[in-house]
Short mmCIF file of C-alpha atoms in Angstrom, two decimals:
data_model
loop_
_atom_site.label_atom_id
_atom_site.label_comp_id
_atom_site.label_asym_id
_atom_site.label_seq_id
_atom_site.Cartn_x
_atom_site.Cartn_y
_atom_site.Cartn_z
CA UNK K 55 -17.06 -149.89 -65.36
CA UNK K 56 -14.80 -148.66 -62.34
CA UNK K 57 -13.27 -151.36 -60.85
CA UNK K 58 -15.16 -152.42 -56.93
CA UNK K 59 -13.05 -151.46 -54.38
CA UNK K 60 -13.14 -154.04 -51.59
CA UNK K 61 -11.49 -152.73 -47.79
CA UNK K 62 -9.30 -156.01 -45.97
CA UNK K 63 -7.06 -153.67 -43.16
CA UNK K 64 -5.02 -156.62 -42.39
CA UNK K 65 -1.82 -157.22 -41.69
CA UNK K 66 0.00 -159.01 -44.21
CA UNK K 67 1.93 -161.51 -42.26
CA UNK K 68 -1.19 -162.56 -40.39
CA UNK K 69 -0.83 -165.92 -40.83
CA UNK K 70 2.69 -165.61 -38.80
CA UNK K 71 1.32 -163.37 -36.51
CA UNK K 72 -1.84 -166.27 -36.07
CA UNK K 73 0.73 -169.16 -35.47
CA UNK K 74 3.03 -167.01 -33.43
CA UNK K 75 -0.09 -166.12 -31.00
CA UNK K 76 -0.66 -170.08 -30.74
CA UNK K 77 2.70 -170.58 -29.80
CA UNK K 78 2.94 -168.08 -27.41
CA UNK K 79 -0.32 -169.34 -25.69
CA UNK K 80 1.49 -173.12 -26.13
CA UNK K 81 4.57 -171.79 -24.22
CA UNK K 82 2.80 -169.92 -21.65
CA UNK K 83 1.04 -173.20 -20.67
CA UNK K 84 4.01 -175.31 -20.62
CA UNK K 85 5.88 -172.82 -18.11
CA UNK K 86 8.57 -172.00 -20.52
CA UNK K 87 10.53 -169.21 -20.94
CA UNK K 88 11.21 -168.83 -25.03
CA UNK K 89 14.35 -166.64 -25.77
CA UNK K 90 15.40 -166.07 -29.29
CA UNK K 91 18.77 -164.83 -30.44
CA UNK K 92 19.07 -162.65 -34.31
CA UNK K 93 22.45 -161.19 -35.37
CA UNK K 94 24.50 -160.68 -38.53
CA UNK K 95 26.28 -164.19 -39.51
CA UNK K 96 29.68 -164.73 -37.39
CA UNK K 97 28.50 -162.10 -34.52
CA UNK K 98 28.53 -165.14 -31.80
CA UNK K 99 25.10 -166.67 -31.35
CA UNK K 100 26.25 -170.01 -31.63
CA UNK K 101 28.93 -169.45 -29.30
CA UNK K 102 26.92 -167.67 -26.69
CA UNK K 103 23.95 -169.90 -27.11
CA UNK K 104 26.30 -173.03 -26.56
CA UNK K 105 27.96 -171.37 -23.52
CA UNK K 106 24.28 -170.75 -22.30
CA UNK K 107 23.57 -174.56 -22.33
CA UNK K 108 26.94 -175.94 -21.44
CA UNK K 109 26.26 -173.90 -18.23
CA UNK K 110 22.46 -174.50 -17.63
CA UNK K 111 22.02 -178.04 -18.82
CA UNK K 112 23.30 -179.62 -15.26
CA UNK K 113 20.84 -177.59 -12.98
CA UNK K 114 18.32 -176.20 -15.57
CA UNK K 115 15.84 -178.48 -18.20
CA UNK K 116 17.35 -176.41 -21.39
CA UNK K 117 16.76 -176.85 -25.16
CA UNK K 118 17.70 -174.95 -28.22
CA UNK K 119 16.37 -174.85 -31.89
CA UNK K 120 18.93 -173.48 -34.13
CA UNK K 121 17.89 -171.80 -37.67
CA UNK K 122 20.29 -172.41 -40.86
CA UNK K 123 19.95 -172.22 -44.66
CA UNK K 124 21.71 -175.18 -44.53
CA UNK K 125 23.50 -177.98 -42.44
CA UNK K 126 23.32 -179.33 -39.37
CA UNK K 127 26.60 -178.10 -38.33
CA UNK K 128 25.50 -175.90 -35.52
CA UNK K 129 23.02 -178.53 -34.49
CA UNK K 130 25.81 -180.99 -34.00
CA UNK K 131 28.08 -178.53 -31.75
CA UNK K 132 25.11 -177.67 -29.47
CA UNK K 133 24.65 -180.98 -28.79
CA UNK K 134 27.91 -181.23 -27.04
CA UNK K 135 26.30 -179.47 -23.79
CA UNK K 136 24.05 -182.49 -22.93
CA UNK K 137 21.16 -180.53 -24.03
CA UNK K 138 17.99 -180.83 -27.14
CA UNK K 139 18.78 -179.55 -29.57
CA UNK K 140 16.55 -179.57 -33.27
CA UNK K 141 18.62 -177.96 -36.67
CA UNK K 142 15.83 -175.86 -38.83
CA UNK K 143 17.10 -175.89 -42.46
CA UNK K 144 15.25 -173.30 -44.31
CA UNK K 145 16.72 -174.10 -47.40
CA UNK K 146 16.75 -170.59 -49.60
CA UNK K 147 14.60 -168.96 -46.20
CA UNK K 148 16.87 -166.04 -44.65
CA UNK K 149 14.79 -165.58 -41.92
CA UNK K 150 12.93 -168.58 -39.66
CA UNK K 151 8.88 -167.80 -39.09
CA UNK K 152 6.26 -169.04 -36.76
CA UNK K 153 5.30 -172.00 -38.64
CA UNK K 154 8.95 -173.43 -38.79
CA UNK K 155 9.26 -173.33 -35.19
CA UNK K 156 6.04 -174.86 -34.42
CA UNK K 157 6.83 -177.38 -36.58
CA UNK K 158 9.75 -178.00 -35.33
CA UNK K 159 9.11 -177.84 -31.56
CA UNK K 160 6.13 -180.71 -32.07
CA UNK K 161 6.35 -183.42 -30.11
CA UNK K 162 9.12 -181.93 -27.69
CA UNK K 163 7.19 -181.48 -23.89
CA UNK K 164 7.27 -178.28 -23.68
CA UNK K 165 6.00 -178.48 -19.83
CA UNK K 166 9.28 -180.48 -19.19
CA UNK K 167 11.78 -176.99 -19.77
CA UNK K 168 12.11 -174.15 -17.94
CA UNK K 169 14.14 -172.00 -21.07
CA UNK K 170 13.79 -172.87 -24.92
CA UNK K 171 16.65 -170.87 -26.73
CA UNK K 172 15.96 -170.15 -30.64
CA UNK K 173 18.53 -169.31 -32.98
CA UNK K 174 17.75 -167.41 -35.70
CA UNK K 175 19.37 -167.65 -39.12
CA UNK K 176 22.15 -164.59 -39.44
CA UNK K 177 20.47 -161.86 -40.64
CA UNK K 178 20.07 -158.74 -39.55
CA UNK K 179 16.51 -157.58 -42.55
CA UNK K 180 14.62 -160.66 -42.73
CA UNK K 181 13.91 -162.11 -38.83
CA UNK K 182 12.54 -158.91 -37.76
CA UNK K 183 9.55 -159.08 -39.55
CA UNK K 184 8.70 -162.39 -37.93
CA UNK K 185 7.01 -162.88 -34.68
CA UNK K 186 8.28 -166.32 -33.10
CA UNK K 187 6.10 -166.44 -30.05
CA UNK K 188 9.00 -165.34 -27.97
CA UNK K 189 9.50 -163.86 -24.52
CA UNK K 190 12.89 -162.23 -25.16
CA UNK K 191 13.97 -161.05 -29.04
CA UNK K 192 18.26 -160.74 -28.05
CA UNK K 193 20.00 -158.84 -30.90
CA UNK K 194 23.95 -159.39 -30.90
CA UNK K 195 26.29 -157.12 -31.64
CA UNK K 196 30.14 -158.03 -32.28
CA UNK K 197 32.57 -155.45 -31.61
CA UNK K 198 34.30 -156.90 -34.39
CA UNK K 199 31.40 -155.93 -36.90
CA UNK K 200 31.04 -151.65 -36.26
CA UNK K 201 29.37 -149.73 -33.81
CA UNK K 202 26.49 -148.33 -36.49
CA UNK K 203 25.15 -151.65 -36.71
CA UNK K 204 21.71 -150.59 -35.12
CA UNK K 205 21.63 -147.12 -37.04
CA UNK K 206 21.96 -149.22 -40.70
CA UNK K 207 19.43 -152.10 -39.72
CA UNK K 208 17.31 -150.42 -37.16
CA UNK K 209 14.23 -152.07 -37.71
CA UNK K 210 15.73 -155.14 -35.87
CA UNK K 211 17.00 -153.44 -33.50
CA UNK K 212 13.89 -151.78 -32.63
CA UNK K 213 11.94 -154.91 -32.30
CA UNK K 214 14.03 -156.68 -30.17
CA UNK K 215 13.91 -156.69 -26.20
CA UNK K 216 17.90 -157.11 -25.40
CA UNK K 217 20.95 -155.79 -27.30
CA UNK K 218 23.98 -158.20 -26.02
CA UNK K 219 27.45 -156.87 -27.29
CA UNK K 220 29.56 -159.40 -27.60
CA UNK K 221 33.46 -160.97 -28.17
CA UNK K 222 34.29 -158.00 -25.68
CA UNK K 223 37.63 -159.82 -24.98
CA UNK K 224 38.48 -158.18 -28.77
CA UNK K 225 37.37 -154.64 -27.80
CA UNK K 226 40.79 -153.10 -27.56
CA UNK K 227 41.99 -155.39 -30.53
CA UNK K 228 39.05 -154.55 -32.41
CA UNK K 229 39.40 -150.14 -31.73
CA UNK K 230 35.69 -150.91 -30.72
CA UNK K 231 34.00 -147.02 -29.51
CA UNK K 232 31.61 -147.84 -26.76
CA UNK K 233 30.10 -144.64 -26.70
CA UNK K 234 29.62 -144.91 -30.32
CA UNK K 235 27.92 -148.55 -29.91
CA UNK K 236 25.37 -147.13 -26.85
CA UNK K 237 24.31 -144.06 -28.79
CA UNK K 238 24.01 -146.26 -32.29
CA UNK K 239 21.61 -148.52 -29.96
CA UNK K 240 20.00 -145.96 -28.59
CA UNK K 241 18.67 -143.96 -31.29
CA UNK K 242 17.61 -147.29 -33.15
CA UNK K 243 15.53 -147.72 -29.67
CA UNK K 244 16.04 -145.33 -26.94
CA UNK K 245 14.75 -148.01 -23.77
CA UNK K 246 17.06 -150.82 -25.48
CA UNK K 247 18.88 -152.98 -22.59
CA UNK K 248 22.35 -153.65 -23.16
CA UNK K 249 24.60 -156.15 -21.75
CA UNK K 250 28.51 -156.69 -22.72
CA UNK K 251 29.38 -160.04 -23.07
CA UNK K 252 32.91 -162.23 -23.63
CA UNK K 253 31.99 -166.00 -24.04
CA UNK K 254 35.69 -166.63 -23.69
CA UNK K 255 36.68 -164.78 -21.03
CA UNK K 256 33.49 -164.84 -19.08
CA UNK K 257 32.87 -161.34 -19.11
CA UNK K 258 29.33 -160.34 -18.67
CA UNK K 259 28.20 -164.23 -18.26
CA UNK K 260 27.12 -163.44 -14.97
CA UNK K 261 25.11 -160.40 -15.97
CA UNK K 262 23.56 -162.84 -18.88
CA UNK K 263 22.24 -165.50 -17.00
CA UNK K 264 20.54 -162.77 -13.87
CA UNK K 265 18.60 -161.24 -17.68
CA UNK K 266 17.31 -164.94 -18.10
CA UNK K 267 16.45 -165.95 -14.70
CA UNK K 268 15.04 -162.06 -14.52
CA UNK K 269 12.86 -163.26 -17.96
CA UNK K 270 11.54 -166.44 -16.38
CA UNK K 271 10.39 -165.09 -13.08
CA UNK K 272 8.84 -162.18 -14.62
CA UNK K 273 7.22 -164.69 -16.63
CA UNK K 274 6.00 -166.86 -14.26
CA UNK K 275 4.68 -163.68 -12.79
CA UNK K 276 2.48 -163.07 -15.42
CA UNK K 277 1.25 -166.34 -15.98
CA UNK K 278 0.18 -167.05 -12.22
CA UNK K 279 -1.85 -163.56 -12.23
CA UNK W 99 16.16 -160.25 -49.07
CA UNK W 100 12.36 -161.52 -47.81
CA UNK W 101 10.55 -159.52 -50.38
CA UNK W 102 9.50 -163.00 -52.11
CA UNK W 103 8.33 -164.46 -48.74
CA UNK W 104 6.52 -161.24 -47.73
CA UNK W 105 4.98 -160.52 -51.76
CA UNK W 106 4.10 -164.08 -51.20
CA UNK W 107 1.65 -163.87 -48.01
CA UNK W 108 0.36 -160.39 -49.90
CA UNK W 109 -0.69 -162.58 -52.64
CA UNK W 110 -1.55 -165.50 -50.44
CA UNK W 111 -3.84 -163.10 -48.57
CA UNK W 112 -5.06 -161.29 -51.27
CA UNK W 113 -6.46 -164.46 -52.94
CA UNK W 114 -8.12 -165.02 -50.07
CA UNK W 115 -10.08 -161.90 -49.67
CA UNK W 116 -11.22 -161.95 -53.14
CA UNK W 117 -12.63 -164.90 -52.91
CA UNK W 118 -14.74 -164.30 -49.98
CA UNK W 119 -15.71 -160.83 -51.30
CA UNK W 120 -16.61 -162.72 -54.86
CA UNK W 121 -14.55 -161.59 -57.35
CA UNK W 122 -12.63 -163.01 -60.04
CA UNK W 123 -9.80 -160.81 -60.65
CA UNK W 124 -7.85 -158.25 -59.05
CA UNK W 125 -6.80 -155.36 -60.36
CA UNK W 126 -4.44 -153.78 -57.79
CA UNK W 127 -3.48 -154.16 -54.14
CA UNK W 128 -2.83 -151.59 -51.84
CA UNK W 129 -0.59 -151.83 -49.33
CA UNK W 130 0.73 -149.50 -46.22
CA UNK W 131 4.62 -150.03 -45.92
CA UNK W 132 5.83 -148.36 -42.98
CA UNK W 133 9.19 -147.23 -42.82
CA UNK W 134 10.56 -149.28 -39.73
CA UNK W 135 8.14 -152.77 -41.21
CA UNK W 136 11.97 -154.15 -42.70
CA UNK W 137 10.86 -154.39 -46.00
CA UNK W 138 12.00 -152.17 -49.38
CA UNK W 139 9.40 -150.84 -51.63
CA UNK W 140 10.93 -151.84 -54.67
CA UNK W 141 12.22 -155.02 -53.56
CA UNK W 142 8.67 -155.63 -53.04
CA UNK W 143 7.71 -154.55 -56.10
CA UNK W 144 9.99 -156.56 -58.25
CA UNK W 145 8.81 -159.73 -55.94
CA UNK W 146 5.65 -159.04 -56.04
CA UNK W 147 5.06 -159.37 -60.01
CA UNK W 148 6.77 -162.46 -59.47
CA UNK W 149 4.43 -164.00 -57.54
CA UNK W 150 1.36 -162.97 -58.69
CA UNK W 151 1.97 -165.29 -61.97
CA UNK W 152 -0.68 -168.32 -62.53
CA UNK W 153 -3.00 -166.39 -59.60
CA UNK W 154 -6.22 -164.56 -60.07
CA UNK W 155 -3.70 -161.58 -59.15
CA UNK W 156 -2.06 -161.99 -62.11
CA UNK W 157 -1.20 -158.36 -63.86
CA UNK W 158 -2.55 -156.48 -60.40
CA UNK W 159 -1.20 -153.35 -59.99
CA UNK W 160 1.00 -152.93 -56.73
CA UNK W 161 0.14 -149.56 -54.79
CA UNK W 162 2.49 -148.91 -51.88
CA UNK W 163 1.84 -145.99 -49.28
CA UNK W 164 4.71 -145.74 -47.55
CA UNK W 165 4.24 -144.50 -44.09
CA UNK W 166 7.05 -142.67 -42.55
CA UNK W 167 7.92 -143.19 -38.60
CA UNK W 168 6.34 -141.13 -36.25
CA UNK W 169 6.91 -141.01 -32.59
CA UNK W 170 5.26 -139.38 -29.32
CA UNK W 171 7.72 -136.55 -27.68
CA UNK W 172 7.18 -136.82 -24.13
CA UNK W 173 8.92 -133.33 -23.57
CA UNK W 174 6.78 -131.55 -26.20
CA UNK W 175 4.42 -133.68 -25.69
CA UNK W 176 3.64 -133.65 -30.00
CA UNK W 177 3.47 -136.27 -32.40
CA UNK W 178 6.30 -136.18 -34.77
CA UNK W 179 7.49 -137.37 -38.04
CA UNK W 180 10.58 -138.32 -38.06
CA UNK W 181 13.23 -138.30 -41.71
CA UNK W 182 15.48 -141.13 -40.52
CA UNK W 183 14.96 -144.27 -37.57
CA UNK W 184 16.29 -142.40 -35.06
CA UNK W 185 14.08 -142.48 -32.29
CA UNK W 186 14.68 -138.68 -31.40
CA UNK W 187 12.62 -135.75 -31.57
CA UNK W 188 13.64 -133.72 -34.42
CA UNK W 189 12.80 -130.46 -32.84
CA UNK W 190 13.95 -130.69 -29.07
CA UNK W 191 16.37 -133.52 -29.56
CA UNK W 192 14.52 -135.68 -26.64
CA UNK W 193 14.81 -139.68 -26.85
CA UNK W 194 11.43 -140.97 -28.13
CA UNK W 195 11.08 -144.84 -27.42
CA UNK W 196 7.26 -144.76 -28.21
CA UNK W 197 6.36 -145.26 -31.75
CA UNK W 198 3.00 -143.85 -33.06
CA UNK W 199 3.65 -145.54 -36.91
CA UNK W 200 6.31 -146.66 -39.61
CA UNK W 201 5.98 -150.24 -38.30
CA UNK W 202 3.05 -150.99 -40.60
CA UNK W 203 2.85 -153.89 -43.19
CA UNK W 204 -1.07 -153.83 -44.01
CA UNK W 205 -2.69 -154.67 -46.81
CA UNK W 206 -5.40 -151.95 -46.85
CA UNK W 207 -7.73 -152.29 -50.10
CA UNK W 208 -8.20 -154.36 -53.55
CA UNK W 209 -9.32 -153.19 -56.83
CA UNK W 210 -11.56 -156.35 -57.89
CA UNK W 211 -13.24 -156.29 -61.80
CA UNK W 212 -16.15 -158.16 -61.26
CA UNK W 213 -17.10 -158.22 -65.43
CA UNK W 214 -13.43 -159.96 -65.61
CA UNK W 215 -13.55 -163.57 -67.09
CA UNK W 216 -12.59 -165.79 -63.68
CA UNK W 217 -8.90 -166.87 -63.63
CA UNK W 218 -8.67 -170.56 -63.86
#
């Protein structure tokens, strides 16, 4: 006998996509603007996210969950801004998902923040496929790390909302081809925002933090209609 | 490397729909992989026989489709396929941000044997 075909037409990561949909609906509530930050490992999240907080935790209620196969390391120097910050361990996990954020963001009041920053493990493959609930996907780009980046993992770079280049104090050090970079980013995703960034030299900072505040009031636009 | 985690929810899901649609076994799984979804076809593959052990999926048959990107040309105003993810039409060279497919991870259809002894 043939075997019974039976049709489903769903996506496979539903599940994520489910939680992810809660989440954004729990976030929308609380007023909070959700940005998430993906790169390859050593690109500068941690260093941009902590220079994000350092700044925003006197005048702004900030808080940051940070996404690691293992320690709390990262955790730990966050913490040094003043601001909440929860480690997610995934253990073997390259990649963080819905569920580990929700789990992780339980019992925090949400309504109480006006930015919750999530750092994704380092990997360029996995997080893309992974729907956090976010407002703002940020890709990071090190001029360190070569300007084909987007062309060899462009599915991440065509999911994401922001493509920050950063540790732009090391562009001349580094040969780093900015023409190269912009047309790299935009063939992986021809509307792609870009912003050039130096944590230690403040280069770009002020151009970072106008993207956030833009992110929050457009936000809070949509939430009031 | 997600393949397990993704072959994982397949089978997860999978399970799930056979259930409800009453069968015991499933023979094969059809999926539609697009080309910009960040997941390898064999990757999956390997993964997914892998995961399908001690579940009624056991054995199944994997069937990928693998969709390649298309995109909407706003100067030719055309569909397009394109070769490689770069979001450009082929033929007039024109930026193309808006993508018509190749983001696609669906599981599409099973192959259930209802005369199958039931896994248990």
């Amino acid at each position: 006998m043939p075997p019974r075909i039976v049709e489903v037409r769903q996506a496979v990561l539903k599940k994520n996509d489910l939680v992810a949909r809660r989440l954004r609906r729990a976030f929308a509530d609380a007023g909070v603007c959700v940005v998430s930050l993906v790169s390859s490992p050593g690109a500068g999240k941690t260093a941009l996210l902590g220079e994000t907080l350092r700044r925003l935790t006197p005048t702004r209620r900030v808080a940051a969950l940070v996404g690691d196969l293992a320690t709390d390391h990262d955790a730990v120097r966050l913490r040094a801004s003043g601001a909440p910050v929860r480690q997610i361990t995934t253990g073997t996990v390259c990649h963080l998902d819905a569920e580990m954020v929700e789990r992780a963001a339980a019992g925090w009041d949400l309504g109480s923040l006006e930015f919750l920053f999530i750092e994704n493990v380092g990997n360029l493959v996995c997080p893309s496929s992974y729907d956090l609930g976010e407002d703002l996907r940020v890709v990071l780009l090190s001029v360190t790390e070569g300007e084909d980046k987007p062309e060899k993992y462009p599915t991440i770079f065509a999911t994401s909302d922001l493509a920050v280049i950063t540790k732009m104090d090391l562009a001349a050090a580094a040969g780093y081809d900015d023409a190269l970079a912009r047309r790299s980013l935009a063939d992986a995703r021809p509307d792609l925002e870009v912003l050039r960034v130096s944590v230690r030299s403040g280069l770009g900072m002020a151009d970072w933090f106008d993207r956030l505040n833009a992110a929050r009031a457009e936000k809070r636009a949509r939430i009031e209609v | 490397m997600h393949e397990l985690s993704i072959a994982l929810s397949v089978v997860e899901l999978a399970t799930e729909q056979a259930r409800e649609a009453g069968a015991s076994r499933v023979e094969a799984v059809h999926l539609r992989v697009g080309a910009l979804s960040g997941v390898v076809s064999d990757a999956l593959r390997f993964a997914f026989d892998v995961a399908c052990r001690d579940t009624p999926l056991a054995g199944a048959r994997l069937v990928i489709e693998e969709v390649p990107i298309a995109v909407f040309c706003p100067k030719c105003r055309a569909e397009r396929t394109l070769r490689a993810a770069r979001l450009r039409c082929p033929v007039c060279g024109t930026p193309t941000p808006e993508l018509v497919r190749g983001t696609e991870l669906e599981l599409t259809v099973l192959e259930v044997d209802d005369n199958a002894p039931a896994y248990r």
